[in-house]
């Protein structure tokens, strides 16, 4: 009788041999992770956004405005690329993507500045919020720096000592990421998430191969009934390979790039091990429970593909919709990311990490047991007959067009991608960002006294709803411990003699510590604390003589978010992500059709039939695009229909380009499941290559060229500007031309590929 240990070893050897000798299996295990990790590392290596292009509208032409502009030109974060005569000209440049922020000095500004309240408006592109907000911050700082000496001169004329000009400043310290580096933030967020998805997809196919017609009957016979040992043996190589990739990324980020590990390296390593273990175990459960590898791939894409969005790593979900909060806690990646951020970035106490490890370990054990039971149950069934085909006439545009739609309900792998996935993601993905803005972020306040002004500041901190005072403690040591344990996201430290010093006009600064692992939270807490501190100081100064309020004579600096007035994270992220969803569902559906025909040995299609198939897929993609840009954006109240004509014109061109690319890629795969196994993991890198969350001016030029091979890159830039910013077709002309060029190239290659089929290639290698 064969022992379980022997079966386990045989399964490990067999799966390892497959990973080393089968080209596609080897590529998924070794080539694809390397490509995506190198791409991520190269993309984010510069870390901090610098030299963001901005514009200035100087209608004042004063010494002050010139000094402010000189400060902007010297600032490392921005570069002044336009000096527009009017705001209309500057906003048009923003719609074309030439600038991200605009500083406007109104006419006659200096005549009243420093004598009565005046306003300089800095308008930033809220549709590209990451870059726009940072650029606006740099412009605002440059203007404030130029105003300081003039404010002091005006106060001196009023006989006011300089010390009275010191309202409480807010000094922010970012714990674990003092430079606000996107390399640490996004690198730690993206790479493990992509590996999590790749490991899950790799394991789905590994287990799916063991099943025949929804049955594991043959598998049980081949393993002598030792199905559990054999299952673990089959999963082990995938677990080991992707664990090594995860550890290699940690070594790169924390070692070679020098970010270090603030907490426990052993706990961080255990976290990577636990994430990959749960990834492969859940894949086994999905295949065994659903009895179909295609459905298991779809389920994997749903839970793992959107794991980053639901992980609390970007917009926190603490006060979001109930579904998003519950689903976030269910997803394994949420627990891993919390562990990684605590140990890598903030030096969190080990207790929370052990809890997350226990959750991941418990889910892994449950998934393996449940998968084993499901396999045994399915082993009792006789295999059902499998009918997998996508029949098309060899010739005829109309005939192939009609046949494509006729086949959709009969071919579940295709319909689930082209229809069900597109519709499901329209409601599923936006739920992660339904809260729009960070709310209720817990902070601790360090204060050694209970003066009325201190109590007022603590009360007002919770008023904007962005933050919530979770604790008031007397020492920084206690506050630091609360942050290490993950109880709070930030700490506000008030000076010991806060009220008395403010009354004398010599207030010390308010210190703020923020968790550098979550940059969205950093921004929200920092803004809330600065606003409350300013309001409290203003209220306290109201009772003092007029001379003591000279600081109020400084020009008011107002930041305005254009095209996203609420600064909602969903309004910023989802319209761009929607283009990736539209591309990937259409691309995968088209590729699966060709892969199925190749897998089943279907006859090669002539040019007319290829054109009919391409037209049908273009029509499906166009309908999906208009469904998103119309109904879905209306339902979620996302910015839309800024230039409806341009949207209607470019949608079918985008769909045609994506369809043609998918049809071409499908001919590369030996079986249709490979399409999802290989291409699903590219979704997240494609989004970041599109230039929304990480701008192209910070991306190495070869990667920008590579990014433009994907239709989604030009589409994201064009459709976000047309929908949200009201850009005309002329203002997105470069992106429109790129989409047309890609459509012509990929379409010509697809239609011309019939020549190779007619010259004696293997059956329908390309269609």
XYZ file of C-alpha atoms in Angstrom:
767
model
C 0.000 0.000 0.000
C 1.302 3.415 -0.949
C 1.958 5.631 2.058
C 0.917 9.228 2.299
C 4.554 10.352 2.539
C 5.431 8.555 -0.677
C 2.438 10.059 -2.467
C 3.388 13.497 -1.187
C 6.966 13.163 -2.463
C 5.786 11.866 -5.834
C 3.360 14.797 -6.178
C 6.083 17.306 -5.304
C 8.417 15.772 -7.888
C 5.739 15.721 -10.574
C 4.674 19.327 -10.033
C 8.250 20.545 -9.787
C 9.097 18.769 -13.041
C 6.142 20.497 -14.695
C 7.194 23.919 -13.433
C 10.699 23.387 -14.762
C 9.928 21.766 -18.116
C 6.574 23.106 -19.355
C 7.135 26.546 -20.946
C 3.961 28.284 -19.777
C 4.141 26.824 -16.267
C 7.759 27.899 -16.018
C 6.897 31.383 -17.282
C 4.124 31.861 -14.713
C 6.339 30.619 -11.880
C 9.597 32.319 -12.794
C 9.304 34.701 -15.738
C 6.115 36.633 -15.033
C 6.871 37.413 -11.361
C 10.349 38.604 -12.329
C 8.951 40.864 -15.045
C 6.293 42.392 -12.800
C 8.625 42.901 -9.839
C 11.322 44.505 -12.000
C 8.667 46.718 -13.562
C 7.347 47.779 -10.137
C 10.840 48.424 -8.792
C 11.831 50.485 -11.828
C 8.566 52.416 -11.869
C 8.803 53.541 -8.235
C 12.560 53.848 -7.801
C 12.516 57.665 -7.806
C 10.229 57.466 -4.763
C 9.245 61.100 -4.221
C 7.339 63.113 -6.814
C 9.494 66.020 -7.958
C 9.361 68.639 -10.703
C 5.603 68.410 -11.173
C 4.660 70.856 -13.955
C 2.601 73.830 -12.721
C 1.308 77.114 -14.114
C 1.135 80.662 -12.793
C -1.407 83.321 -13.676
C 0.169 86.565 -12.510
C -2.283 89.405 -13.097
C -0.783 91.445 -10.246
C 2.795 91.818 -11.566
C 4.049 92.912 -8.167
C 7.240 92.379 -6.223
C 5.360 89.918 -4.028
C 4.033 87.802 -6.918
C 7.476 87.792 -8.544
C 9.064 86.669 -5.266
C 6.478 83.896 -4.927
C 7.144 82.709 -8.477
C 10.900 82.677 -7.829
C 10.249 80.532 -4.758
C 8.211 78.130 -6.899
C 11.012 77.883 -9.438
C 13.436 77.004 -6.647
C 11.134 74.417 -5.050
C 12.229 70.817 -5.797
C 8.693 69.456 -5.947
C 7.461 71.603 -8.839
C 8.605 73.385 -11.993
C 6.803 76.362 -13.501
C 6.227 75.474 -17.147
C 3.549 78.023 -18.051
C 2.920 81.683 -17.290
C -0.606 82.148 -18.588
C -2.338 85.487 -19.053
C -5.726 84.229 -17.821
C -7.150 81.388 -15.780
C -8.999 80.097 -18.840
C -5.689 79.575 -20.645
C -4.166 77.839 -17.623
C -7.172 75.558 -17.099
C -7.076 74.603 -20.792
C -3.441 73.595 -20.295
C -4.515 71.509 -17.309
C -7.172 69.759 -19.403
C -4.461 68.906 -21.931
C -2.392 67.367 -19.140
C 0.388 69.963 -19.351
C 0.100 71.192 -15.735
C -1.268 69.820 -12.479
C -1.677 73.000 -10.424
C -2.252 76.717 -11.036
C -1.435 79.668 -8.750
C -3.535 82.758 -9.481
C -2.520 86.252 -8.307
C -5.534 88.512 -9.039
C -5.128 92.031 -10.445
C -4.569 94.719 -7.845
C -3.714 92.120 -5.231
C -0.687 93.871 -3.716
C -2.537 97.157 -3.284
C -4.643 95.605 -0.545
C -2.432 92.786 0.637
C -1.182 92.932 4.239
C -3.781 95.597 5.059
C -6.982 93.667 4.596
C -7.667 89.974 4.010
C -6.847 88.988 0.415
C -6.838 85.666 -1.346
C -4.451 83.804 -3.611
C -6.081 80.756 -5.129
C -4.108 77.618 -5.930
C -6.215 75.331 -8.107
C -5.106 71.723 -8.605
C -6.261 68.880 -10.790
C -8.500 66.751 -8.550
C -9.010 64.187 -11.318
C -5.281 63.365 -10.970
C -5.359 63.942 -7.253
C -2.078 62.411 -6.095
C 0.128 64.663 -8.193
C -2.236 67.632 -8.181
C -2.503 67.900 -4.389
C 1.265 67.602 -3.905
C 1.926 70.253 -6.555
C -0.611 72.599 -4.942
C 1.033 72.107 -1.567
C 4.417 73.131 -2.995
C 2.936 76.217 -4.667
C 1.123 77.217 -1.467
C 4.311 76.861 0.584
C 6.240 79.012 -1.887
C 3.617 81.773 -1.675
C 3.507 81.645 2.132
C 7.306 81.891 2.250
C 7.214 84.996 0.045
C 4.538 86.574 2.250
C 6.414 86.155 5.543
C 8.919 89.055 5.269
C 6.248 91.440 4.000
C 3.970 90.478 6.859
C 6.737 91.154 9.363
C 7.439 94.552 7.781
C 3.764 95.492 8.025
C 3.657 94.387 11.678
C 6.751 96.461 12.433
C 4.979 99.510 10.994
C 2.150 98.803 13.469
C 4.601 98.672 16.381
C 4.093 94.968 16.967
C 7.016 92.818 18.214
C 8.025 90.007 15.862
C 7.206 87.318 18.423
C 3.529 88.169 18.119
C 3.569 86.853 14.583
C 4.017 83.255 15.665
C 0.680 81.452 15.573
C 0.977 77.768 16.436
C 2.696 75.993 13.568
C 2.060 72.322 12.877
C 5.205 70.228 12.625
C 4.460 66.859 11.052
C 6.688 63.802 11.495
C 5.996 60.751 9.358
C 6.834 57.644 11.358
C 8.613 55.047 9.245
C 8.469 57.026 6.001
C 9.786 60.550 6.696
C 10.256 61.336 3.005
C 6.690 60.335 2.112
C 8.255 57.951 -0.390
C 5.906 56.261 -2.814
C 8.513 53.559 -3.332
C 8.005 52.351 0.222
C 4.252 52.966 0.273
C 3.236 51.688 -3.170
C 6.048 49.143 -3.418
C 4.955 47.567 -0.161
C 1.332 47.658 -1.275
C 1.520 46.491 -4.892
C 4.214 43.825 -5.195
C 2.900 41.471 -2.465
C -0.635 41.939 -3.823
C 0.441 40.974 -7.339
C 2.361 37.933 -6.036
C -0.680 36.935 -3.969
C -2.784 36.941 -7.153
C -0.172 35.128 -9.253
C 0.280 32.417 -6.633
C -3.474 31.908 -6.402
C -3.902 31.677 -10.189
C -0.946 29.322 -10.536
C -2.411 27.005 -7.907
C -5.876 27.099 -9.508
C -4.524 25.580 -12.699
C -2.365 23.101 -10.776
C -5.422 21.696 -8.978
C -7.722 22.144 -11.969
C -5.519 19.828 -14.032
C -6.232 17.035 -11.545
C -9.968 17.251 -12.193
C -11.818 15.764 -15.135
C -15.405 16.672 -15.880
C -15.960 18.018 -12.380
C -14.720 14.765 -10.859
C -11.589 13.695 -8.995
C -12.324 10.015 -9.556
C -9.262 9.409 -11.724
C -7.117 11.436 -9.353
C -8.157 9.301 -6.382
C -7.320 6.142 -8.300
C -3.932 7.484 -9.386
C -2.973 8.403 -5.815
C -4.230 5.192 -4.210
C -6.827 7.162 -2.247
C -4.176 9.444 -0.693
C -5.722 12.568 -2.183
C -4.891 14.914 0.698
C -1.186 14.084 0.694
C -1.097 14.372 -3.076
C -2.929 17.717 -2.988
C -0.479 19.219 -0.528
C 2.377 17.861 -2.619
C 0.972 19.508 -5.736
C 0.576 22.838 -3.952
C 3.979 22.779 -2.256
C 6.137 23.855 -5.257
C 3.836 26.796 -6.004
C 3.900 27.826 -2.358
C 7.708 27.625 -2.212
C 8.310 29.480 -5.485
C 6.048 32.427 -4.686
C 7.225 32.592 -1.083
C 10.764 32.988 -2.395
C 9.569 35.751 -4.732
C 7.893 37.507 -1.793
C 11.039 37.275 0.309
C 13.114 38.502 -2.635
C 10.933 41.603 -2.812
C 11.314 42.224 0.930
C 15.089 41.874 0.521
C 15.045 44.344 -2.371
C 12.882 46.962 -0.662
C 14.210 46.696 2.881
C 17.776 45.653 2.111
C 19.042 46.843 -1.270
C 16.872 49.974 -1.299
C 17.698 50.629 2.348
C 14.237 51.088 3.875
C 15.000 48.644 6.664
C 12.594 46.803 8.936
C 11.288 48.871 11.840
C 9.854 45.883 13.672
C 10.556 42.162 13.608
C 12.121 40.644 10.491
C 11.146 37.067 11.513
C 7.498 38.147 11.852
C 7.655 39.832 8.462
C 9.063 36.664 6.895
C 6.364 34.582 8.570
C 3.802 36.989 7.111
C 5.029 36.338 3.569
C 4.987 32.591 4.212
C 1.439 32.778 5.593
C 0.183 34.901 2.659
C 1.451 32.456 0.031
C 0.184 29.472 2.015
C -3.330 30.883 2.217
C -3.181 31.865 -1.477
C -2.571 28.321 -2.729
C -4.860 26.718 -0.148
C -7.835 28.897 -1.082
C -7.235 28.096 -4.752
C -7.472 24.400 -3.997
C -10.704 24.966 -2.090
C -12.258 27.043 -4.876
C -11.471 24.430 -7.538
C -12.695 21.529 -5.417
C -15.825 23.304 -4.174
C -16.873 24.822 -7.498
C -15.883 21.817 -9.600
C -14.723 24.014 -12.465
C -11.370 25.679 -13.036
C -12.858 28.545 -15.051
C -15.254 29.478 -12.274
C -12.443 29.134 -9.746
C -10.325 31.547 -11.781
C -13.190 34.046 -11.787
C -13.639 33.715 -8.027
C -9.890 34.134 -7.526
C -9.885 37.308 -9.601
C -12.732 38.687 -7.499
C -11.259 38.033 -4.061
C -7.573 38.450 -4.888
C -7.602 40.800 -7.866
C -9.310 43.587 -5.906
C -7.637 42.759 -2.584
C -5.475 45.896 -2.710
C -8.539 48.137 -3.007
C -10.223 46.504 0.003
C -7.062 46.209 2.102
C -7.287 49.577 3.919
C -3.950 50.361 2.292
C -5.345 53.249 0.248
C -8.651 54.737 1.386
C -9.377 53.473 4.926
C -12.658 51.589 5.215
C -13.230 52.082 8.941
C -16.338 54.177 8.311
C -17.144 52.921 4.811
C -20.092 50.730 3.760
C -20.711 47.677 5.921
C -20.088 45.310 3.009
C -16.678 46.868 2.307
C -15.659 46.686 5.980
C -16.764 43.075 6.424
C -15.294 41.960 3.114
C -12.010 43.683 3.948
C -11.684 41.700 7.169
C -12.469 38.470 5.326
C -9.790 38.949 2.676
C -6.405 37.436 3.588
C -4.449 40.282 2.026
C -5.865 42.790 4.524
C -4.339 40.847 7.403
C -1.018 40.456 5.631
C -0.761 44.144 4.729
C -1.546 45.176 8.295
C 1.216 42.860 9.530
C 3.679 44.057 6.890
C 3.033 47.757 7.520
C 3.404 47.323 11.263
C 6.627 45.358 11.085
C 8.239 46.995 8.065
C 7.278 50.645 8.517
C 6.070 51.612 11.989
C 7.664 49.046 14.312
C 4.321 47.865 15.659
C 4.068 45.702 18.725
C 4.222 41.969 17.869
C 0.837 41.176 19.397
C -1.128 42.417 16.388
C 1.171 40.574 13.990
C 0.624 37.297 15.813
C -3.146 37.821 15.599
C -2.948 38.369 11.849
C -0.688 35.329 11.479
C -3.199 33.275 13.448
C -5.998 34.374 11.105
C -3.971 33.542 7.987
C -2.868 30.221 9.429
C -6.393 29.327 10.497
C -7.825 30.129 7.062
C -5.069 28.077 5.397
C -5.791 25.060 7.588
C -9.543 25.371 7.067
C -9.135 25.723 3.291
C -6.920 22.629 3.049
C -9.309 20.536 5.146
C -12.357 21.763 3.233
C -10.607 21.215 -0.112
C -9.650 17.694 0.929
C -13.240 16.885 1.878
C -14.595 18.403 -1.345
C -12.110 16.388 -3.420
C -13.154 13.166 -1.714
C -16.804 13.957 -2.366
C -16.151 14.763 -6.005
C -14.084 11.606 -6.343
C -17.300 9.623 -5.856
C -18.830 11.154 -8.977
C -18.318 9.911 -12.478
C -16.792 12.538 -14.786
C -19.352 14.469 -16.766
C -18.900 15.077 -20.455
C -17.176 18.362 -21.188
C -18.346 20.398 -24.154
C -15.980 23.238 -24.800
C -16.211 24.919 -28.176
C -16.687 28.274 -29.844
C -17.812 27.340 -33.380
C -17.630 30.028 -36.033
C -18.150 29.879 -39.794
C -14.900 29.965 -41.710
C -16.020 32.872 -43.866
C -18.564 35.692 -43.831
C -18.542 38.917 -41.838
C -22.216 38.850 -40.895
C -22.268 35.113 -40.218
C -19.289 35.320 -37.824
C -20.745 38.430 -36.168
C -24.059 36.688 -35.443
C -22.382 33.403 -34.446
C -20.272 35.209 -31.844
C -23.369 36.440 -30.022
C -25.063 33.058 -30.437
C -22.111 31.329 -28.762
C -21.935 33.623 -25.726
C -24.609 31.930 -23.573
C -23.250 28.496 -24.526
C -19.613 29.204 -23.637
C -19.437 30.058 -19.957
C -15.721 30.971 -19.811
C -16.357 33.676 -22.416
C -19.703 35.006 -21.204
C -18.484 35.153 -17.608
C -15.716 37.530 -18.707
C -17.423 39.648 -21.343
C -20.745 40.079 -19.530
C -20.851 38.858 -15.935
C -17.420 40.147 -14.857
C -17.956 43.544 -16.490
C -21.317 43.975 -14.750
C -20.150 42.574 -11.399
C -17.093 44.811 -11.179
C -19.250 47.852 -11.924
C -20.793 47.455 -8.466
C -18.142 45.458 -6.622
C -15.036 47.593 -7.070
C -16.630 51.014 -6.339
C -17.881 49.739 -2.984
C -14.283 49.940 -1.718
C -14.335 53.688 -2.305
C -17.956 54.502 -1.523
C -16.824 56.438 1.550
C -14.916 58.814 -0.787
C -12.871 60.461 2.009
C -11.052 59.181 5.061
C -13.261 59.544 8.127
C -13.016 58.796 11.817
C -9.269 58.139 11.767
C -8.244 57.537 15.404
C -5.667 59.880 16.912
C -4.237 60.334 20.394
C -3.691 63.775 21.925
C -0.751 64.328 24.275
C -1.514 67.094 26.765
C -0.309 67.571 30.345
C -2.936 70.199 31.210
C -6.673 70.632 30.866
C -6.842 74.326 30.027
C -9.983 75.527 28.209
C -8.083 76.095 24.952
C -6.694 72.559 25.061
C -10.162 71.122 25.635
C -11.476 73.254 22.779
C -8.829 71.908 20.392
C -9.566 68.299 21.393
C -13.302 68.848 20.830
C -12.767 70.546 17.477
C -10.487 67.816 16.162
C -13.476 65.500 15.785
C -15.712 68.143 14.218
C -14.582 67.708 10.575
C -15.190 63.927 10.939
C -11.814 63.192 9.334
C -10.314 62.289 12.715
C -11.596 61.014 16.009
C -9.789 61.526 19.309
C -9.418 58.006 20.653
C -7.368 58.911 23.721
C -5.920 61.881 25.620
C -2.703 60.858 27.363
C -0.165 62.813 29.428
C 3.051 61.516 27.811
C 4.510 60.864 24.389
C 5.621 57.402 25.524
C 2.020 56.343 26.066
C 0.984 57.819 22.721
C 3.837 56.059 20.916
C 2.741 52.751 22.411
C -0.839 53.320 21.184
C 0.513 53.910 17.678
C 2.748 50.833 17.838
C -0.232 48.703 18.849
C -2.262 50.076 15.959
C -4.854 51.718 18.228
C -4.308 55.134 16.625
C -3.095 56.351 13.226
C -1.677 59.613 14.520
C -0.545 61.511 17.604
C -1.104 65.232 18.261
C 1.322 66.677 20.840
C 0.335 69.995 22.445
C 2.960 72.220 24.144
C 2.872 72.288 27.934
C 1.998 76.028 28.106
C -0.062 76.090 24.922
C -2.708 78.635 25.928
C -0.451 80.991 27.868
C 2.151 81.131 25.105
C -0.496 81.699 22.433
C -1.889 84.646 24.393
C 1.600 86.199 24.464
C 1.981 85.583 20.724
C 4.891 83.162 21.094
C 3.196 79.817 20.759
C 5.305 76.698 20.364
C 4.512 74.400 17.479
C 2.038 71.551 17.621
C 3.783 68.264 16.826
C 1.962 65.599 14.837
C 3.192 62.026 14.405
C 1.606 60.095 11.555
C 1.791 56.492 10.412
C 3.957 56.531 7.281
C 2.568 53.225 6.054
C -0.713 54.827 4.930
C -0.191 57.994 2.903
C -3.899 58.716 2.392
C -4.402 58.744 6.157
C -1.333 60.953 6.584
C -2.843 63.593 4.301
C -6.275 63.525 5.950
C -4.994 63.739 9.527
C -2.434 66.419 8.682
C -5.043 68.620 7.002
C -7.525 68.200 9.859
C -5.000 69.050 12.581
C -3.652 72.094 10.713
C -7.151 73.459 10.109
C -8.257 72.989 13.719
C -5.062 74.545 15.105
C -5.546 77.602 12.886
C -9.202 77.979 13.907
C -8.438 77.683 17.611
C -5.630 80.233 17.372
C -7.892 82.583 15.426
C -10.594 82.329 18.058
C -8.105 82.963 20.860
C -6.696 86.057 19.123
C -10.176 87.528 18.625
C -10.168 88.885 22.163
C -6.819 90.653 21.890
C -6.112 94.217 20.704
C -6.089 94.883 16.970
C -2.293 95.137 16.829
C -1.946 91.621 18.182
C -3.829 90.302 15.169
C -1.373 91.466 12.548
C -0.761 87.864 11.581
C -4.287 87.823 10.156
C -3.268 90.405 7.585
C -1.388 87.744 5.675
C -2.992 86.901 2.332
C -5.324 83.943 2.570
C -4.082 80.987 0.561
C -6.982 78.959 -0.727
C -6.607 75.582 -2.394
C -9.339 74.538 -4.825
C -9.737 71.063 -6.282
C -10.815 71.364 -9.905
C -12.841 68.588 -11.556
C -13.240 66.824 -8.187
C -14.587 69.491 -5.818
C -15.139 67.112 -2.897
C -11.640 65.622 -3.285
C -13.337 62.231 -3.121
C -11.002 59.281 -3.467
C -13.603 57.298 -5.374
C -14.177 60.181 -7.802
C -10.427 60.152 -8.437
C -9.615 56.421 -8.525
C -12.640 54.582 -9.910
C -13.021 56.413 -13.266
C -9.406 55.502 -14.083
C -9.681 51.936 -12.765
C -12.865 51.477 -14.808
C -10.813 51.698 -17.998
C -8.557 48.902 -16.724
C -11.620 46.806 -15.874
C -13.124 47.417 -19.326
C -9.850 46.523 -21.018
C -9.108 43.412 -19.004
C -12.580 41.867 -19.260
C -12.679 42.445 -23.027
C -9.043 41.448 -23.554
C -9.432 38.227 -21.564
C -12.741 37.363 -23.231
C -11.298 37.804 -26.722
C -8.161 35.822 -25.859
C -10.194 32.994 -24.330
C -12.240 32.650 -27.549
C -9.099 32.161 -29.648
C -7.495 29.890 -27.032
C -10.613 27.685 -26.918
C -10.613 27.377 -30.705
C -6.940 26.463 -30.679
C -7.437 24.010 -27.810
C -10.295 22.254 -29.604
C -8.558 22.180 -33.002
C -11.066 24.436 -34.744
C -10.455 25.267 -38.387
C -8.694 28.496 -39.272
C -10.855 31.541 -40.005
C -10.651 33.495 -43.204
C -10.324 37.264 -43.219
C -14.050 37.926 -43.458
C -14.834 35.694 -40.470
C -12.041 37.274 -38.462
C -13.472 40.685 -39.235
C -16.934 39.560 -38.128
C -15.600 38.201 -34.827
C -13.602 41.382 -34.254
C -16.653 43.560 -34.977
C -18.796 41.559 -32.548
C -16.260 41.939 -29.756
C -15.918 45.646 -30.534
C -19.688 46.017 -30.218
C -19.642 44.208 -26.858
C -16.785 46.394 -25.618
C -18.546 49.542 -26.781
C -21.740 48.567 -24.975
C -19.757 47.841 -21.801
C -17.954 51.183 -22.055
C -21.148 53.168 -22.481
C -22.714 51.198 -19.613
C -19.872 52.341 -17.359
C -19.566 55.923 -18.600
C -23.307 56.361 -18.548
C -25.223 54.296 -16.007
C -22.455 53.243 -13.606
C -20.887 56.717 -13.331
C -24.380 58.202 -12.896
C -25.276 55.637 -10.232
C -22.149 56.373 -8.184
C -22.194 60.076 -9.094
C -18.718 60.044 -10.582
C -17.623 62.908 -12.873
C -19.020 62.157 -16.316
C -20.053 63.401 -19.747
C -17.743 66.408 -19.767
C -17.382 65.907 -23.523
C -20.059 63.377 -24.440
C -19.301 63.536 -28.151
C -15.666 62.665 -27.626
C -16.587 59.775 -25.322
C -19.033 58.370 -27.878
C -16.439 58.608 -30.625
C -13.465 57.110 -28.789
C -15.278 54.261 -26.999
C -15.602 52.004 -30.087
C -12.023 52.816 -31.143
C -10.742 51.811 -27.706
C -12.882 48.645 -27.784
C -11.629 47.732 -31.252
C -7.996 48.110 -30.205
C -8.446 46.020 -27.059
C -10.399 43.324 -28.922
C -7.745 42.999 -31.603
C -4.976 42.772 -29.008
C -6.901 40.091 -27.093
C -7.494 38.065 -30.258
C -3.778 38.203 -31.045
C -2.709 37.206 -27.528
C -5.161 34.302 -27.428
C -3.214 32.535 -30.147
C -0.201 32.244 -27.830
C -1.849 29.941 -25.300
C -2.168 26.157 -25.464
C -5.333 26.125 -23.322
C -7.879 28.755 -22.419
C -7.207 28.684 -18.670
C -3.720 29.991 -19.386
C -5.218 33.297 -20.475
C -6.440 34.102 -16.982
C -3.442 32.542 -15.293
C -1.048 34.816 -17.175
C -2.959 38.021 -17.883
C -5.025 38.592 -14.730
C -1.927 39.578 -12.761
C -1.106 42.393 -15.184
C -4.113 44.539 -14.215
C -2.514 46.386 -11.284
C 0.776 47.208 -13.076
C -1.210 48.456 -16.078
C -3.132 50.864 -13.848
C 0.036 52.363 -12.412
C 1.631 52.556 -15.847
C -1.364 54.585 -17.046
C -0.033 57.714 -15.341
C -2.804 58.497 -12.851
C -1.540 57.355 -9.463
C 2.096 57.644 -10.552
C 2.789 60.279 -13.225
C 4.585 59.656 -16.486
C 7.038 62.508 -15.880
C 8.400 60.469 -12.952
C 8.463 57.207 -14.923
C 11.570 56.074 -16.844
C 11.004 56.812 -20.520
C 11.383 53.178 -21.694
C 8.540 52.214 -19.349
C 6.384 55.026 -20.740
C 6.980 53.682 -24.247
C 6.136 50.181 -23.040
C 3.001 51.454 -21.295
C 1.679 52.915 -24.530
C 1.576 49.469 -26.116
C -1.474 48.890 -23.927
C -4.618 50.729 -25.127
C -5.532 51.393 -21.499
C -2.714 53.946 -21.104
C -4.030 56.359 -23.729
C -7.638 55.497 -22.812
C -7.220 56.368 -19.127
C -5.659 59.723 -19.981
C -8.276 60.535 -22.621
C -11.475 59.330 -20.960
C -10.677 60.715 -17.492
C -10.047 64.129 -19.045
C -13.142 64.012 -21.252
C -15.469 62.663 -18.563
C -14.217 64.522 -15.492
C -12.418 67.575 -16.853
C -14.566 68.433 -19.863
C -11.590 68.171 -22.214
C -12.504 68.350 -25.878
C -11.448 65.786 -28.431
C -8.847 68.267 -29.648
C -7.379 68.548 -26.154
C -6.911 64.772 -25.954
C -5.772 64.504 -29.575
C -2.432 62.768 -28.767
C -4.234 60.042 -26.825
C -6.934 59.709 -29.510
C -4.286 59.343 -32.213
C -2.458 56.724 -30.124
C -5.673 54.705 -29.739
C -6.283 54.876 -33.497
C -2.717 53.792 -34.267
C -2.881 50.844 -31.854
C -6.242 49.793 -33.289
C -4.898 49.862 -36.840
C -1.730 47.954 -35.901
C -3.398 45.267 -33.780
C -6.346 44.996 -36.154
C -4.074 44.587 -39.168
C -2.042 41.946 -37.375
C -5.229 40.060 -36.452
C -6.683 40.174 -39.944
C -3.301 39.491 -41.549
C -2.614 36.540 -39.278
C -4.802 34.423 -41.556
C -1.930 34.343 -44.032
C 0.146 32.232 -41.666
C -2.755 29.855 -41.172
C -3.115 29.483 -44.936
C 0.548 28.612 -45.400
C 0.487 25.375 -43.500
C 0.772 26.161 -39.788
C -0.582 23.844 -37.123
C -4.377 23.862 -36.753
C -5.655 27.354 -36.031
C -2.676 28.541 -34.065
C -4.034 32.073 -34.392
C -7.746 31.672 -34.415
